[in-house]
Tab-separated table of C-alpha atoms in Angstrom:
chain	number	residue	atom	x	y	z
W	1	MET	CA	91.403	95.933	148.591
W	2	ILE	CA	94.339	93.848	147.459
W	3	VAL	CA	95.722	90.754	149.273
W	4	LEU	CA	98.976	91.026	151.485
W	5	ASN	CA	101.381	88.849	150.154
W	6	ILE	CA	102.028	86.006	152.423
W	7	HIS	CA	105.504	87.424	153.377
W	8	TYR	CA	104.395	90.232	154.885
W	9	LYS	CA	101.944	88.835	156.905
W	10	ILE	CA	104.153	86.592	158.010
W	11	GLY	CA	106.989	89.844	158.818
W	12	MET	CA	104.332	91.384	160.676
W	13	ALA	CA	103.662	88.923	162.747
W	14	MET	CA	107.238	88.224	163.261
W	15	ALA	CA	107.727	92.050	164.138
W	16	VAL	CA	105.291	91.834	166.204
W	17	ALA	CA	106.658	89.067	168.439
W	18	MET	CA	109.597	91.484	168.512
W	19	ALA	CA	108.193	93.921	170.327
W	20	SER	CA	108.705	92.051	173.353
W	21	THR	CA	111.965	93.390	175.216
W	22	SER	CA	114.453	90.521	175.999
W	23	ALA	CA	117.477	90.415	178.395
W	24	PHE	CA	120.938	90.439	176.824
W	25	PRO	CA	121.849	88.271	175.907
W	26	LEU	CA	119.201	88.158	172.955
W	27	SER	CA	117.215	85.883	171.917
W	28	THR	CA	116.388	84.890	168.977
W	29	THR	CA	113.289	87.093	168.984
W	30	SER	CA	115.305	89.950	168.595
W	31	PHE	CA	115.860	91.816	164.870
W	32	PHE	CA	119.807	91.958	165.781
W	33	THR	CA	119.795	88.494	165.136
W	34	PRO	CA	119.935	87.810	161.142
W	35	GLN	CA	117.235	85.163	160.373
W	36	THR	CA	118.931	82.295	158.149
W	37	TRP	CA	115.462	81.937	155.971
W	38	LEU	CA	116.551	83.117	152.581
W	39	HIS	CA	114.211	84.108	149.908
W	40	ASN	CA	114.993	83.669	146.623
W	41	ARG	CA	111.771	85.134	143.975
W	42	PRO	CA	111.726	86.837	140.697
W	43	PHE	CA	111.513	90.599	141.256
W	44	ARG	CA	108.107	91.890	140.967
W	45	LEU	CA	106.776	94.984	142.633
W	46	ARG	CA	104.238	94.458	145.592
W	47	CYS	CA	101.055	96.970	146.327
W	48	LEU	CA	101.193	97.013	149.906
W	49	ARG	CA	97.663	99.071	149.945
W	50	GLY	CA	95.116	100.100	147.451
W	51	THR	CA	96.080	103.459	147.901
W	52	MET	CA	97.078	105.050	144.233
W	53	GLU	CA	100.336	107.771	143.576
W	54	HIS	CA	101.308	109.501	140.537
W	55	ASN	CA	103.955	108.775	139.038
W	56	SER	CA	106.718	111.580	137.307
W	57	ASN	CA	104.037	112.085	134.455
W	58	GLY	CA	100.648	112.855	136.524
W	59	ALA	CA	99.519	109.375	135.636
W	60	LYS	CA	98.229	107.508	138.499
W	61	ILE	CA	100.043	104.051	140.245
W	62	LYS	CA	99.699	101.527	142.837
W	63	SER	CA	101.712	102.323	145.118
W	64	THR	CA	104.640	100.321	146.192
W	65	ILE	CA	105.992	99.385	149.814
W	66	LEU	CA	108.983	102.008	148.963
W	67	HIS	CA	106.479	104.409	149.333
W	68	HIS	CA	104.502	102.969	151.915
W	69	LEU	CA	108.231	103.712	153.567
W	70	PHE	CA	108.658	107.062	153.583
W	71	HIS	CA	104.610	108.478	153.852
W	72	LYS	CA	104.600	105.611	157.064
W	73	GLN	CA	107.879	105.229	158.219
W	74	ARG	CA	109.939	108.665	157.158
W	75	GLN	CA	112.795	106.766	155.471
W	76	SER	CA	113.824	108.139	152.142
W	77	PRO	CA	115.167	105.296	149.884
W	78	TYR	CA	117.667	105.838	147.656
W	79	TYR	CA	118.497	103.716	144.279
W	80	ASP	CA	122.652	102.886	145.232
W	81	ASN	CA	123.557	101.786	141.497
W	82	LEU	CA	123.664	104.019	137.904
W	83	CYS	CA	120.905	103.888	135.389
W	84	HIS	CA	122.503	104.723	131.823
W	85	PRO	CA	120.736	105.952	129.709
W	86	VAL	CA	118.945	108.078	132.507
W	87	SER	CA	115.442	107.627	131.528
W	88	ASP	CA	116.126	103.665	132.636
W	89	LEU	CA	116.291	105.265	135.946
W	90	LEU	CA	112.075	106.510	135.406
W	91	PRO	CA	110.431	102.662	136.886
W	92	PHE	CA	112.497	103.611	139.768
W	93	ILE	CA	110.873	106.862	140.599
W	94	ASP	CA	107.739	105.898	139.886
W	95	ASN	CA	108.348	103.243	142.470
W	96	GLY	CA	109.192	105.074	145.215
W	97	ILE	CA	113.014	105.948	144.884
W	98	ARG	CA	114.073	108.736	145.993
W	99	GLY	CA	117.413	109.436	145.576
W	100	VAL	CA	120.962	107.710	143.523
W	101	THR	CA	124.185	107.036	144.920
W	102	THR	CA	127.114	106.721	142.685
W	103	ASN	CA	130.994	105.416	143.658
W	104	PRO	CA	134.243	104.037	141.918
W	105	ALA	CA	132.469	100.415	141.446
W	106	ILE	CA	129.067	100.989	140.371
W	107	PHE	CA	130.852	103.220	137.490
W	108	GLU	CA	133.347	100.982	136.764
W	109	ARG	CA	130.823	97.885	135.994
W	110	ALA	CA	128.827	100.825	133.682
W	111	ILE	CA	131.560	101.425	132.041
W	112	SER	CA	133.110	98.052	130.935
W	113	SER	CA	130.599	95.818	130.803
W	114	SER	CA	128.499	97.836	128.938
W	115	ASN	CA	128.766	99.630	124.928
W	116	ALA	CA	126.043	102.751	126.229
W	117	TYR	CA	129.262	104.656	126.488
W	118	ASN	CA	131.433	104.277	122.755
W	119	GLU	CA	129.594	106.782	120.556
W	120	GLN	CA	130.577	109.251	123.915
W	121	LEU	CA	133.818	107.539	124.674
W	122	ARG	CA	134.167	108.341	120.739
W	123	LYS	CA	133.020	111.834	120.484
W	124	LEU	CA	135.598	112.694	123.638
W	125	VAL	CA	138.685	110.951	122.190
W	126	GLY	CA	138.118	112.670	118.627
W	127	ALA	CA	138.099	116.015	120.127
W	128	GLY	CA	141.199	115.262	122.015
W	129	LYS	CA	140.438	114.501	125.380
W	130	ASP	CA	142.741	112.204	127.741
W	131	ILE	CA	141.730	108.544	129.278
W	132	GLU	CA	141.451	110.590	132.869
W	133	SER	CA	139.525	113.608	131.126
W	134	ALA	CA	137.199	111.455	129.316
W	135	TYR	CA	136.196	109.548	132.412
W	136	TRP	CA	135.073	113.308	134.480
W	137	GLU	CA	133.336	113.944	131.627
W	138	LEU	CA	131.070	111.072	131.445
W	139	VAL	CA	130.362	111.336	134.669
W	140	VAL	CA	129.757	114.825	134.878
W	141	GLN	CA	127.271	114.299	131.726
W	142	ASP	CA	125.309	110.729	134.024
W	143	ILE	CA	125.030	112.982	137.026
W	144	HIS	CA	123.370	115.726	135.805
W	145	ASP	CA	121.214	113.982	133.694
W	146	THR	CA	119.930	111.990	136.680
W	147	CYS	CA	120.021	115.473	138.378
W	148	LYS	CA	117.861	117.009	136.309
W	149	LEU	CA	115.811	113.458	136.035
W	150	LEU	CA	115.473	113.953	139.752
W	151	GLU	CA	114.562	117.344	140.602
W	152	PRO	CA	110.678	117.296	140.619
W	153	ILE	CA	111.576	115.296	143.851
W	154	TYR	CA	114.137	117.988	145.016
W	155	ASN	CA	112.052	120.918	144.233
W	156	ASP	CA	108.806	119.248	145.670
W	157	SER	CA	110.620	118.127	149.265
W	158	ASP	CA	112.065	121.850	149.469
W	159	GLY	CA	115.406	120.676	149.333
W	160	VAL	CA	115.139	117.775	151.616
W	161	ASP	CA	115.063	114.409	148.925
W	162	GLY	CA	116.192	114.178	145.185
W	163	TYR	CA	119.860	113.945	145.532
W	164	VAL	CA	122.364	112.260	143.307
W	165	SER	CA	125.339	112.060	144.749
W	166	VAL	CA	129.170	111.547	142.803
W	167	ALA	CA	132.580	111.002	144.540
W	168	VAL	CA	135.283	113.025	144.212
W	169	SER	CA	138.485	110.937	143.178
W	170	PRO	CA	139.578	107.520	145.648
W	171	LYS	CA	142.829	109.286	144.812
W	172	LEU	CA	142.239	112.355	147.133
W	173	ALA	CA	141.322	110.521	150.151
W	174	ASN	CA	144.314	111.670	152.010
W	175	ASP	CA	144.512	114.942	150.427
W	176	THR	CA	142.582	118.132	152.133
W	177	LYS	CA	143.361	120.764	149.253
W	178	GLY	CA	142.646	118.943	146.632
W	179	THR	CA	139.032	117.264	147.479
W	180	ILE	CA	138.377	120.978	148.163
W	181	GLU	CA	139.269	121.845	144.706
W	182	GLU	CA	137.671	118.280	142.867
W	183	ALA	CA	134.578	119.258	144.872
W	184	LYS	CA	134.137	122.985	143.724
W	185	TRP	CA	134.815	121.181	140.214
W	186	LEU	CA	132.228	118.678	140.306
W	187	HIS	CA	129.932	120.837	141.630
W	188	LYS	CA	130.143	123.455	139.028
W	189	MET	CA	130.615	121.408	136.165
W	190	ILE	CA	127.615	119.461	136.849
W	191	GLY	CA	125.432	122.866	137.760
W	192	CYS	CA	122.519	121.309	139.603
W	193	SER	CA	121.928	122.696	143.411
W	194	ASN	CA	120.792	118.791	143.842
W	195	VAL	CA	124.170	117.173	143.706
W	196	TYR	CA	125.305	115.760	147.142
W	197	ILE	CA	129.123	115.769	146.476
W	198	LYS	CA	130.543	112.005	147.880
W	199	ILE	CA	134.047	112.717	150.581
W	200	PRO	CA	135.969	110.181	152.214
W	201	ALA	CA	135.521	110.398	156.045
W	202	THR	CA	139.233	110.257	156.743
W	203	ASP	CA	141.540	112.346	159.414
W	204	GLU	CA	142.843	114.125	155.930
W	205	SER	CA	139.183	114.857	154.214
W	206	ILE	CA	136.660	115.635	157.231
W	207	LEU	CA	139.170	119.319	156.762
W	208	SER	CA	137.552	119.306	154.037
W	209	MET	CA	134.066	118.901	154.054
W	210	LYS	CA	134.098	121.876	156.847
W	211	GLU	CA	135.465	123.751	154.091
W	212	VAL	CA	133.559	122.652	151.167
W	213	ILE	CA	129.874	123.037	153.184
W	214	SER	CA	130.844	126.312	154.393
W	215	LEU	CA	130.646	127.409	150.532
W	216	GLY	CA	127.487	125.952	150.184
W	217	ILE	CA	128.106	122.557	148.415
W	218	SER	CA	126.212	120.052	149.345
W	219	VAL	CA	128.320	116.797	150.666
W	220	ASN	CA	127.923	113.487	151.124
W	221	ALA	CA	129.477	112.483	153.793
W	222	THR	CA	130.740	109.143	153.021
W	223	LEU	CA	133.172	105.868	153.747
W	224	ILE	CA	131.785	106.492	157.973
W	225	PHE	CA	132.055	102.776	159.809
W	226	CYS	CA	132.516	104.229	163.594
W	227	LEU	CA	130.455	106.249	165.723
W	228	GLN	CA	134.187	108.635	166.912
W	229	ARG	CA	133.929	109.065	163.306
W	230	TYR	CA	131.522	109.155	162.608
W	231	GLU	CA	130.392	112.268	165.464
W	232	ALA	CA	133.755	114.087	163.627
W	233	VAL	CA	131.713	114.048	160.443
W	234	ILE	CA	128.844	115.880	162.366
W	235	ASP	CA	130.972	118.449	163.916
W	236	ALA	CA	132.588	119.344	160.487
W	237	TYR	CA	129.590	119.482	158.976
W	238	LEU	CA	128.048	122.213	162.157
W	239	ASP	CA	131.719	123.956	161.479
W	240	GLY	CA	130.836	124.431	158.319
W	241	LEU	CA	127.537	125.760	158.468
W	242	GLU	CA	128.311	128.265	161.195
W	243	ALA	CA	131.490	129.696	158.494
W	244	CYS	CA	128.770	129.212	155.783
W	245	GLY	CA	128.774	133.413	155.098
W	246	ARG	CA	125.597	132.636	153.898
W	247	THR	CA	122.273	134.422	155.540
W	248	ASP	CA	120.354	131.171	154.211
W	249	LEU	CA	121.298	128.669	154.882
W	250	SER	CA	118.501	126.203	153.585
W	251	LYS	CA	120.109	125.541	149.941
W	252	VAL	CA	122.796	123.470	151.901
W	253	SER	CA	122.720	119.605	153.099
W	254	SER	CA	124.481	116.845	153.868
W	255	ALA	CA	124.170	113.529	154.259
W	256	ALA	CA	126.522	110.962	156.450
W	257	ALA	CA	126.666	107.713	154.994
W	258	PHE	CA	127.301	104.966	157.739
W	259	TYR	CA	128.209	101.453	155.955
W	260	ILE	CA	126.648	98.375	157.253
W	261	SER	CA	127.420	94.778	156.071
W	262	ARG	CA	130.861	96.068	155.653
W	263	VAL	CA	131.133	96.222	159.469
W	264	ASP	CA	129.367	93.084	160.338
W	265	SER	CA	131.572	91.828	157.775
W	266	ILE	CA	134.823	92.258	160.227
W	267	LEU	CA	133.320	91.333	162.930
W	268	ASP	CA	132.344	88.340	162.224
W	269	LYS	CA	135.509	86.726	161.848
W	270	LYS	CA	137.102	88.323	164.396
W	271	LEU	CA	133.981	86.661	167.160
W	272	GLU	CA	134.897	83.401	164.669
W	273	GLN	CA	138.903	83.431	165.674
W	274	ILE	CA	137.600	84.598	169.645
W	275	GLY	CA	135.074	81.604	169.231
W	276	THR	CA	133.419	81.514	173.117
W	277	SER	CA	130.017	80.413	173.069
W	278	GLU	CA	129.393	84.417	173.924
W	279	ALA	CA	132.076	86.070	171.162
W	280	LEU	CA	129.123	83.352	168.625
W	281	ASP	CA	126.430	84.729	169.745
W	282	LEU	CA	127.621	87.942	169.085
W	283	LYS	CA	127.601	87.248	165.021
W	284	GLY	CA	125.967	89.274	162.954
W	285	LYS	CA	123.970	91.807	165.173
W	286	GLY	CA	127.092	94.193	165.780
W	287	ALA	CA	126.843	96.534	162.232
W	288	ILE	CA	123.349	97.669	163.749
W	289	ALA	CA	123.963	98.169	167.456
W	290	GLN	CA	126.435	100.480	166.095
W	291	ALA	CA	123.746	101.842	164.056
W	292	VAL	CA	121.447	102.338	166.644
W	293	LEU	CA	123.407	103.995	168.483
W	294	ALA	CA	125.038	106.647	165.598
W	295	TYR	CA	120.932	107.444	165.058
W	296	GLN	CA	121.053	108.206	169.182
W	297	LEU	CA	124.684	110.353	168.771
W	298	TYR	CA	122.619	112.112	165.494
W	299	GLN	CA	119.576	113.099	167.613
W	300	LYS	CA	121.350	113.973	170.755
W	301	LYS	CA	124.140	116.396	168.369
W	302	PHE	CA	121.205	118.053	166.535
W	303	SER	CA	118.924	119.266	169.230
W	304	GLY	CA	120.087	121.749	171.962
W	305	ALA	CA	121.323	125.856	171.557
W	306	ARG	CA	123.432	125.421	169.067
W	307	TRP	CA	121.690	123.128	166.617
W	308	GLU	CA	118.413	125.423	167.045
W	309	HIS	CA	120.893	129.011	165.991
W	310	LEU	CA	121.185	127.897	162.212
W	311	GLU	CA	117.596	125.935	162.181
W	312	LYS	CA	116.543	129.898	162.977
W	313	LYS	CA	118.614	130.238	159.583
W	314	GLY	CA	117.295	127.095	157.358
W	315	ALA	CA	119.888	124.398	158.402
W	316	LYS	CA	118.661	121.547	157.069
W	317	LYS	CA	119.865	118.208	159.426
W	318	GLN	CA	122.361	116.134	158.116
W	319	ARG	CA	120.615	112.819	157.699
W	320	LEU	CA	121.949	109.819	158.489
W	321	MET	CA	122.225	107.106	155.369
W	322	TRP	CA	123.126	103.768	155.835
W	323	ALA	CA	124.581	102.435	152.942
W	324	SER	CA	126.187	98.753	151.812
W	325	THR	CA	122.709	97.347	153.042
W	326	ASN	CA	123.471	93.978	150.524
W	327	VAL	CA	123.704	90.918	152.718
W	328	LYS	CA	127.185	90.075	152.196
W	329	THR	CA	126.657	86.614	154.510
W	330	PRO	CA	124.733	84.101	152.974
W	331	ALA	CA	123.330	81.987	155.647
W	332	TYR	CA	121.816	86.595	156.737
W	333	LEU	CA	118.224	86.940	155.680
W	334	ASP	CA	118.429	88.859	152.546
W	335	THR	CA	116.173	92.178	154.037
W	336	PHE	CA	117.867	91.924	156.947
W	337	TYR	CA	119.989	95.219	157.273
W	338	VAL	CA	116.975	97.618	155.277
W	339	ASP	CA	114.120	95.288	157.273
W	340	SER	CA	116.322	96.083	160.748
W	341	LEU	CA	117.406	100.255	160.015
W	342	ILE	CA	113.993	101.512	159.629
W	343	GLY	CA	113.434	105.031	161.369
W	344	PRO	CA	112.052	108.619	160.710
W	345	ASP	CA	114.805	111.436	159.200
W	346	THR	CA	117.164	109.168	157.263
W	347	ILE	CA	118.384	107.115	153.764
W	348	SER	CA	118.369	104.111	152.975
W	349	THR	CA	121.038	103.873	149.947
W	350	ILE	CA	119.708	99.964	148.304
W	351	PRO	CA	121.503	98.269	146.164
W	352	ASP	CA	119.994	96.215	143.292
W	353	GLN	CA	119.655	92.308	145.532
W	354	ALA	CA	118.346	94.234	148.536
W	355	LEU	CA	116.389	96.637	146.757
W	356	LYS	CA	115.147	93.672	144.873
W	357	ALA	CA	114.285	91.797	147.951
W	358	PHE	CA	112.939	94.221	149.909
W	359	MET	CA	110.255	95.280	147.238
W	360	ASP	CA	109.089	91.280	147.082
W	361	HIS	CA	109.422	90.978	151.777
W	362	GLY	CA	110.277	93.516	153.231
W	363	ILE	CA	109.007	94.157	156.540
W	364	LEU	CA	108.017	97.680	157.090
W	365	SER	CA	108.393	98.170	161.202
W	366	ARG	CA	109.964	100.771	163.079
W	367	THR	CA	112.371	99.067	164.068
W	368	LEU	CA	115.757	101.787	164.223
W	369	ASP	CA	115.034	103.289	168.213
W	370	ALA	CA	113.026	99.579	169.565
W	371	ARG	CA	116.265	98.580	171.313
W	372	VAL	CA	118.331	101.291	172.133
W	373	SER	CA	119.096	99.506	176.020
W	374	GLU	CA	119.718	95.659	173.214
W	375	ALA	CA	121.836	97.997	171.187
W	376	GLN	CA	123.917	99.568	173.543
W	377	ASP	CA	124.645	96.097	175.533
W	378	ILE	CA	125.846	94.360	171.690
W	379	TYR	CA	128.530	96.926	171.545
W	380	ASN	CA	129.843	97.114	175.403
W	381	ALA	CA	129.501	93.063	175.124
W	382	ILE	CA	132.007	93.257	171.576
W	383	GLN	CA	134.357	96.009	172.902
W	384	LYS	CA	134.558	93.992	176.193
W	385	LEU	CA	136.049	91.022	174.128
W	386	GLY	CA	138.711	92.823	172.648
W	387	ILE	CA	136.991	93.847	169.965
W	388	ASP	CA	138.075	97.692	169.353
W	389	TRP	CA	135.258	99.127	167.608
W	390	GLY	CA	137.638	101.856	166.083
W	391	SER	CA	140.966	99.711	164.341
W	392	VAL	CA	137.521	98.140	162.393
W	393	GLY	CA	136.630	101.232	161.123
W	394	SER	CA	140.644	102.336	159.422
W	395	GLN	CA	140.677	98.823	158.746
W	396	LEU	CA	137.422	99.190	156.559
W	397	GLU	CA	138.358	102.548	155.648
W	398	HIS	CA	141.249	101.347	154.127
W	399	GLU	CA	139.745	98.677	152.841
W	400	VAL	CA	137.355	99.977	150.603
W	401	LEU	CA	139.455	103.128	149.621
W	402	ASP	CA	141.911	100.706	148.449
W	403	SER	CA	138.547	98.933	147.368
W	404	PHE	CA	138.067	102.827	145.521
W	405	THR	CA	140.716	103.235	144.192
W	406	LYS	CA	140.965	99.802	141.981
W	407	SER	CA	137.730	100.790	140.756
W	408	PHE	CA	138.931	103.548	139.703
W	409	HIS	CA	142.144	102.220	138.024
W	410	ASN	CA	140.602	99.255	136.133
W	411	VAL	CA	137.971	101.583	134.960
W	412	LEU	CA	140.377	104.482	132.852
W	413	GLN	CA	142.278	101.284	132.031
W	414	CYS	CA	138.902	100.242	130.303
W	415	ILE	CA	138.776	102.806	128.872
W	416	HIS	CA	141.797	103.639	127.282
W	417	ASN	CA	140.805	99.961	125.731
W	418	LYS	CA	137.685	101.193	124.556
W	419	THR	CA	139.547	104.156	122.483
W	420	LEU	CA	142.127	101.591	121.142
W	421	VAL	CA	139.614	100.142	119.382
W	422	GLN	CA	137.864	102.722	118.137
W	423	VAL	CA	141.039	104.587	117.145
């Protein structure tokens, strides 16, 4: 029997302690309270039990916390990053990763910080491709190759997991028709059933989601920051399924990427500006509380007569996908957002920093629906302080879209500079 590491033992003891009820305002034992002890240790894979799994080549490997997250808690861990060459993703898959998400910032980092794309760029420039066309050629190739790598997971899970997400251009966020056309083009060019086309949840693009879903294209509805917008995303998915002419809906899938740590970044600043003891006590609690309520909304919307009618035609539920799970406040535990949102039939997209931390000392405990009433209390308390959740969502939507648009322009400039050198 493999001995459990001390952090896991301590974490489980904490999880047991957190199971006791507490009245609002929350005690320091609540999982809504970000712990302030950090673990800065080298990344090494931990085995929580002596059980064995099989890797993509059929060889036996020891199961990791990511395997346990999926098999015991029914949450799918996705890697929020890009690997080039894609074969570098194999160790992640072997250790339990079940999907991949990307965004313009990830492609900017990958292309600008590496020479790995230079040969491909040289060929594209030699073939007369313009800068933006060359960028999309690189993206399509990487996403296609990654989809092929994850295809066994997609097939084994009957299309539930094994997805790779790729975003439409952030320049199209407010262009309904343009988003639809680019989603169709990306889906056709990548040519894989397990690709998610990422469409931002702006007012204009929610209309696009319905149309794209109705065409049988799977969608990652991204940049969701508040409950009102999340409900609109669910409705767009249901409307799209109902408008789809297929008798079998089993090949159409969707995820709803609800952002977490970015929400706390805005809320904490607003709470600090208010400055009362009540406001300061709510710091680091709002994002998790809202996510807990989002899960309740998910369970409500994907039940009842309307959903059952679609389910009979093979429709899959649009799973919640927790995004932005890196801790942005140094005082918070580095696994805080991953640990606090563990629950069945969800996806956790985990970037490098959070993945290393979670694999080293993450806590495996169902937390997502453990304190629903407390989450509602926190949500209401923040609202009573004069903070409007919808306004926070709108602010974050603009900020992140601006950031992704900047990354998109930066990577095009980087490609331009690389082509000048090669010419």
